[in-house]
Coordinates of N, CA and C in Angstrom, one line a residue:
M27 N -95.0 -19.6 318.9 CA -95.9 -18.0 318.7 C -97.1 -17.7 318.2
Y28 N -98.1 -17.3 317.9 CA -99.3 -17.1 317.5 C -99.5 -15.3 317.0
C29 N -99.5 -15.0 316.3 CA -100.2 -14.0 315.3 C -101.0 -13.0 316.4
S30 N -100.8 -11.7 317.1 CA -101.7 -10.9 318.0 C -102.8 -10.5 317.2
T31 N -103.2 -10.6 315.7 CA -104.0 -10.2 315.1 C -104.7 -11.5 315.1
C32 N -104.6 -12.3 314.4 CA -105.4 -13.2 313.8 C -105.1 -14.7 314.5
A33 N -104.7 -14.7 315.2 CA -103.9 -16.1 316.2 C -103.5 -17.1 315.1
T34 N -103.1 -17.0 314.0 CA -102.6 -18.1 313.1 C -101.2 -18.5 314.2
P35 N -100.6 -19.4 313.8 CA -99.1 -20.2 314.5 C -98.5 -19.5 313.0
L36 N -97.4 -19.0 313.8 CA -95.9 -18.2 313.3 C -95.5 -18.8 312.9
T37 N -94.6 -18.5 311.2 CA -93.1 -19.3 311.2 C -92.1 -18.3 312.0
P38 N -91.1 -19.4 312.5 CA -90.1 -18.0 312.9 C -89.3 -17.6 311.8
G39 N -88.7 -16.1 312.1 CA -88.1 -15.6 311.6 C -88.9 -14.6 310.9
L40 N -90.0 -14.6 310.6 CA -90.8 -13.4 309.6 C -91.0 -12.3 310.2
S41 N -90.5 -11.6 309.2 CA -91.6 -10.0 310.5 C -93.2 -9.2 310.3
Y42 N -93.6 -10.6 309.1 CA -95.2 -10.3 309.0 C -95.7 -11.4 309.2
C43 N -96.9 -11.6 309.2 CA -97.8 -12.4 309.5 C -98.1 -12.8 308.4
N44 N -98.5 -14.4 307.8 CA -98.5 -14.8 306.5 C -99.9 -15.1 306.1
R45 N -101.2 -14.7 307.3 CA -102.4 -14.5 307.3 C -102.7 -13.3 306.5
C46 N -102.5 -12.4 308.1 CA -103.4 -11.3 307.8 C -102.6 -10.0 307.3
G47 N -100.7 -10.6 307.6 CA -100.1 -9.4 307.3 C -99.7 -8.5 307.8
A48 N -99.8 -8.6 309.5 CA -99.6 -7.6 310.9 C -98.5 -7.5 311.1
S49 N -97.8 -6.5 310.9 CA -96.5 -6.3 311.5 C -96.0 -7.4 312.8
L50 N -94.9 -7.9 312.9 CA -94.2 -9.0 313.8 C -93.8 -8.6 315.0
K51 N -93.2 -7.4 314.5 CA -91.7 -6.6 315.2 C -92.4 -5.8 316.0
E52 N -91.8 -5.3 317.3 CA -92.2 -4.2 318.4 C -91.7 -3.0 317.6
R53 N -92.7 -2.0 318.0 CA -92.1 -0.8 316.9 C -91.3 0.4 318.1
D54 N -90.4 0.6 318.4 CA -89.7 1.0 319.1 C -89.4 2.5 318.6
D55 N -90.5 3.4 318.7 CA -90.7 5.2 318.1 C -90.1 5.6 319.1
P56 N -88.8 6.4 318.9 CA -88.5 7.2 320.0 C -88.9 8.8 320.0
K57 N -89.2 8.7 318.3 CA -90.6 10.5 318.6 C -91.5 10.1 319.1
S58 N -92.0 9.2 320.0 CA -93.4 9.1 320.1 C -93.6 9.8 321.7
G59 N -92.4 9.9 322.5 CA -92.1 10.4 323.2 C -91.9 12.3 323.1
A60 N -91.5 12.7 322.2 CA -91.2 13.6 321.9 C -92.4 14.6 321.6
I61 N -93.0 13.6 320.5 CA -94.8 14.3 320.0 C -95.4 14.1 320.9
S62 N -95.8 13.4 322.4 CA -96.4 13.5 323.5 C -96.1 15.0 324.0
T63 N -95.0 15.2 324.5 CA -94.8 16.3 325.0 C -94.3 17.4 324.3
Q64 N -94.5 17.4 322.8 CA -95.0 18.6 321.9 C -96.1 19.2 322.5
L65 N -97.2 17.9 322.3 CA -98.6 18.2 322.2 C -99.2 18.5 323.4
I66 N -98.5 18.0 324.6 CA -99.2 18.5 326.0 C -98.5 19.7 326.3
S67 N -97.3 20.4 325.7 CA -97.3 21.3 325.9 C -98.2 22.5 325.1
A68 N -98.2 22.4 323.7 CA -99.1 22.6 323.2 C -100.8 22.9 323.7
I69 N -100.9 22.0 324.1 CA -102.5 21.5 324.7 C -102.5 22.7 325.7
T70 N -101.4 23.2 326.5 CA -101.3 23.8 327.6 C -101.3 25.2 327.3
V71 N -100.5 25.1 325.9 CA -100.1 27.1 325.9 C -101.5 27.4 325.5
L72 N -102.0 26.5 324.4 CA -103.1 27.2 323.4 C -104.5 27.4 324.5
G73 N -104.3 26.6 325.8 CA -106.1 26.9 326.6 C -105.4 27.8 327.4
I74 N -103.9 28.0 327.7 CA -104.1 29.3 328.6 C -104.1 31.0 328.0
A75 N -103.4 30.5 326.3 CA -103.8 31.7 325.6 C -105.0 32.0 325.0
G76 N -105.7 31.2 324.8 CA -107.0 30.9 324.6 C -108.4 31.5 326.0
L77 N -107.8 31.6 327.0 CA -108.5 31.8 328.0 C -108.2 33.6 328.1
G78 N -106.9 33.6 328.3 CA -106.6 35.2 328.0 C -106.7 36.2 326.9
L79 N -107.1 35.3 326.2 CA -107.4 35.9 324.4 C -109.0 36.1 325.1
M80 N -109.9 35.2 325.3 CA -111.5 35.5 326.2 C -111.5 36.7 326.6
L81 N -110.9 36.2 327.7 CA -110.9 37.4 328.6 C -110.7 38.8 328.6
G82 N -109.4 38.6 327.4 CA -108.9 40.1 327.5 C -109.5 40.9 326.4
G83 N -110.2 40.6 325.6 CA -111.2 40.9 324.8 C -112.2 41.1 325.3
A84 N -112.5 40.4 326.1 CA -114.1 40.6 326.8 C -113.9 42.1 327.4
I85 N -112.8 42.2 328.3 CA -112.4 43.7 328.9 C -112.2 44.6 328.1
A86 N -111.4 44.4 326.5 CA -111.3 45.4 326.2 C -112.6 46.0 324.9
L87 N -113.4 44.9 325.0 CA -114.6 45.3 324.2 C -115.5 45.9 325.4
K88 N -115.5 45.7 326.5 CA -116.7 46.6 327.6 C -115.9 47.9 327.7
N89 N -114.7 48.4 328.1 CA -114.6 49.4 328.3 C -113.7 50.2 327.1
G90 N -112.7 49.9 325.9 CA -112.8 50.7 324.6 C -113.9 50.4 324.1
A91 N -114.4 49.9 323.9 CA -115.7 49.8 322.2 C -116.8 49.9 323.3
Q92 N -117.1 50.2 324.3 CA -118.6 50.4 324.9 C -119.5 49.3 324.5
F93 N -119.1 48.2 324.1 CA -120.1 47.3 323.4 C -121.5 46.6 324.6
H94 N -122.5 45.8 324.1 CA -123.4 45.5 325.0 C -123.0 44.2 325.5
E95 N -123.6 43.7 326.7 CA -122.9 42.2 327.3 C -123.5 41.7 326.5
E96 N -124.3 41.3 325.5 CA -125.1 40.2 324.8 C -123.6 40.4 323.5
L97 N -122.8 41.0 323.2 CA -121.8 41.3 321.9 C -120.9 40.9 322.5
I98 N -120.3 41.2 323.6 CA -119.3 40.7 324.5 C -119.8 39.1 325.2
G99 N -121.1 38.5 325.1 CA -121.0 37.2 325.8 C -120.6 36.3 324.6
I100 N -121.5 36.9 323.2 CA -121.1 36.2 321.9 C -120.2 36.0 321.5
F101 N -119.0 36.7 321.7 CA -117.5 37.3 321.5 C -116.8 36.1 322.6
M102 N -117.2 36.2 323.5 CA -116.7 35.0 324.7 C -117.1 33.7 324.3
F103 N -118.5 33.1 323.6 CA -119.0 31.9 323.3 C -118.1 31.4 321.9
M104 N -118.0 32.5 321.0 CA -117.1 31.8 320.1 C -115.9 31.7 320.1
T105 N -115.1 32.8 320.7 CA -113.9 32.3 321.4 C -113.7 31.1 321.9
F106 N -114.6 30.6 323.3 CA -114.5 29.2 324.0 C -114.4 28.3 322.9
S107 N -115.4 28.5 321.6 CA -115.8 27.4 321.3 C -114.5 27.2 320.2
L108 N -114.1 28.1 319.4 CA -112.8 28.0 318.5 C -111.7 27.2 319.4
V109 N -111.4 27.7 320.2 CA -110.6 27.1 321.0 C -110.7 25.6 322.0
G110 N -112.1 25.9 322.1 CA -112.5 24.0 322.9 C -112.3 23.2 321.5
V111 N -112.4 23.6 320.4 CA -112.6 22.8 319.3 C -111.2 22.3 318.7
V112 N -110.1 23.2 319.1 CA -108.8 22.7 319.1 C -108.3 22.5 319.9
E113 N -108.7 22.5 320.8 CA -108.2 21.8 322.1 C -108.9 20.4 322.0
F114 N -109.8 20.0 321.5 CA -110.6 18.5 321.9 C -109.6 18.3 320.4
F115 N -109.2 18.4 319.6 CA -108.4 17.8 318.2 C -107.2 17.4 318.8
L116 N -106.2 18.2 319.4 CA -105.2 18.1 320.0 C -105.3 17.0 321.4
C117 N -106.1 17.2 322.0 CA -106.2 15.9 323.0 C -106.2 14.6 321.9
R118 N -107.0 14.6 321.5 CA -107.5 12.8 320.5 C -106.4 13.0 320.0
Q119 N -105.4 13.5 319.3 CA -104.6 13.2 318.6 C -103.9 12.7 319.6
L120 N -103.5 13.0 321.0 CA -102.5 12.9 322.0 C -102.8 11.3 322.6
S121 N -104.0 11.5 322.4 CA -104.9 9.7 322.7 C -103.9 9.0 321.7
K122 N -104.2 9.3 320.8 CA -104.0 8.0 319.3 C -102.2 8.3 319.7
V123 N -101.6 9.2 319.9 CA -99.9 9.1 320.5 C -99.2 8.3 321.3
I124 N -100.4 8.5 322.4 CA -99.9 7.7 323.5 C -100.4 6.4 323.7
G125 N -101.9 5.7 323.0 CA -102.0 4.6 322.8 C -101.5 3.7 321.7
G126 N -100.5 4.3 321.0 CA -99.8 3.3 320.4 C -100.2 2.3 319.5
K127 N -101.5 2.3 319.3 CA -102.5 1.4 318.3 C -102.6 1.9 317.1
E128 N -102.4 1.4 316.5 CA -103.1 2.1 315.1 C -104.5 1.7 314.9
N129 N -105.6 2.5 314.1 CA -107.2 1.7 314.3 C -107.3 0.8 313.0
A130 N -106.4 -0.2 313.1 CA -106.7 -0.7 312.1 C -107.7 -1.9 311.9
R131 N -108.4 -1.9 310.8 CA -110.0 -2.7 311.2 C -109.7 -3.9 310.9
V132 N -110.0 -5.0 311.4 CA -109.5 -6.3 312.0 C -110.7 -7.0 311.2
I133 N -110.7 -7.8 310.1 CA -111.7 -8.3 309.5 C -111.6 -9.7 310.1
S134 N -112.7 -10.1 310.8 CA -112.8 -11.4 311.0 C -113.6 -12.2 310.4
P135 N -113.3 -13.6 310.4 CA -113.7 -14.8 309.3 C -115.2 -14.6 309.5
Q136 N -116.1 -14.6 308.2 CA -117.8 -15.0 308.3 C -118.0 -16.1 309.0
Q137 N -119.1 -15.9 310.1 CA -119.5 -17.2 310.8 C -120.7 -17.8 309.8
P138 N -120.4 -19.3 310.0 CA -121.9 -19.7 309.2 C -123.2 -19.3 309.9
V139 N -123.9 -19.7 309.1 CA -125.1 -19.2 309.5 C -126.0 -20.4 310.3
T140 N -126.2 -19.9 311.5 CA -127.2 -20.6 312.3 C -128.5 -19.9 312.6
T141 N -129.6 -20.9 312.4 CA -130.7 -20.4 312.2 C -131.9 -21.8 313.5
A142 N -132.5 -21.0 314.0 CA -133.4 -22.2 315.1 C -134.9 -22.5 314.1
E143 N -134.6 -22.0 313.1 CA -135.7 -22.4 312.3 C -136.4 -24.0 312.1
L144 N -137.3 -24.4 312.0 CA -137.6 -25.4 311.0 C -137.2 -26.2 309.6
R145 N -137.6 -24.7 309.1 CA -136.9 -25.0 308.0 C -135.7 -24.7 307.9
G146 N -134.9 -25.2 306.8 CA -133.4 -24.7 306.2 C -133.3 -23.6 306.3
P147 N -132.0 -23.1 306.3 CA -131.9 -21.4 306.3 C -131.7 -21.0 304.8
Q148 N -132.0 -19.5 305.3 CA -132.7 -18.6 303.9 C -130.8 -18.7 303.2
P149 N -131.5 -18.7 301.5 CA -130.4 -18.5 300.7 C -130.2 -17.0 301.2
R150 N -128.6 -17.0 300.6 CA -127.8 -15.9 300.9 C -128.0 -14.6 300.4
S151 N -128.3 -15.3 298.5 CA -128.7 -14.1 297.7 C -130.1 -14.0 297.2
L152 N -130.8 -13.0 296.2 CA -131.8 -12.7 296.6 C -132.4 -13.9 295.3
P153 N -133.7 -14.0 295.3 CA -134.2 -15.1 294.5 C -134.5 -14.7 293.0
E154 N -134.6 -15.8 292.0 CA -134.4 -15.3 290.6 C -135.6 -14.1 290.2
P155 N -135.9 -13.2 289.5 CA -137.2 -12.3 289.4 C -137.9 -13.1 288.7
L156 N -139.3 -12.9 289.0 CA -140.5 -13.3 288.3 C -140.5 -13.1 286.7
P157 N -141.0 -13.5 286.0 CA -140.9 -13.1 284.3 C -142.5 -11.7 284.6
S158 N -142.3 -11.0 283.8 CA -143.3 -10.2 283.9 C -144.7 -10.4 283.5
V159 N -146.0 -9.6 283.7 CA -147.2 -10.1 283.3 C -147.4 -9.8 282.0
T160 N -146.6 -8.7 281.7 CA -147.0 -8.2 280.5 C -146.0 -8.7 279.3
E161 N -145.2 -9.6 279.5 CA -144.7 -10.3 278.6 C -145.3 -10.5 276.9
N162 N -146.3 -11.2 277.7 CA -147.1 -12.2 276.6 C -148.7 -11.7 276.0
T163 N -148.3 -10.2 276.7 CA -149.3 -9.4 276.3 C -149.6 -8.2 275.2
T164 N -148.3 -8.1 274.9 CA -148.0 -7.3 274.0 C -148.8 -7.2 272.5
R165 N -149.0 -8.3 272.3 CA -149.8 -8.4 270.9 C -151.4 -8.5 270.2
T166 N -151.7 -7.8 271.8 CA -152.7 -7.8 272.4 C -153.4 -6.1 271.7
L167 N -152.5 -5.5 271.8 CA -152.8 -4.1 271.9 C -152.4 -4.0 270.5
D168 N -151.8 -4.9 269.6 CA -151.8 -4.4 268.2 C -152.9 -4.0 267.5
Y169 N -153.1 -2.9 266.5 CA -154.4 -3.1 265.8 C -154.6 -4.1 265.0
S170 N -156.1 -4.4 265.2 CA -156.6 -5.8 264.4 C -157.8 -4.9 264.1
R171 N -157.8 -5.2 263.1 CA -159.4 -4.6 261.9 C -160.3 -5.7 262.6
N172 N -161.7 -5.1 263.4 CA -162.8 -6.2 263.4 C -163.9 -5.2 262.5
E173 N -164.4 -6.3 262.2 CA -165.8 -6.4 260.8 C -167.2 -6.4 261.9
P174 N -167.9 -5.5 262.0 CA -169.1 -5.8 262.4 C -169.6 -7.2 261.9
T175 N -170.0 -7.9 262.7 CA -170.7 -9.3 262.5 C -172.0 -9.4 261.8
R176 N -173.0 -9.8 260.7 CA -174.1 -9.8 260.4 C -174.8 -10.8 261.0

């Protein structure tokens, strides 16, 4: 038997992989079905309530407050945007619950450098810094008294 994450041979009786630490036991989460049912019902109720609020608010603004169509359109757009963002995040959460896989980052081992160059591969570190040009020239800036030659 091999680890599904890193493909290392497994020792029988262990519940975690020796190499990557991934859990080897199957997760039977009874809450997953209840959570997905609740999320689906929340998405449905929020969608219907959001559309009802948007249309009912537009009718109330048109008849009761006598607003212009531009303001009613802005109200409908903002309500639709707010409900849409909340619905998006609920659907995203639902897909995570239904998918069952955690978003674990799998770190693959680094492959050796293969180049098709004529010379050897480039080093992975930066070269040593070169000494400054002005290191040995600071003494020339010291004051020296020059007497005129006769």
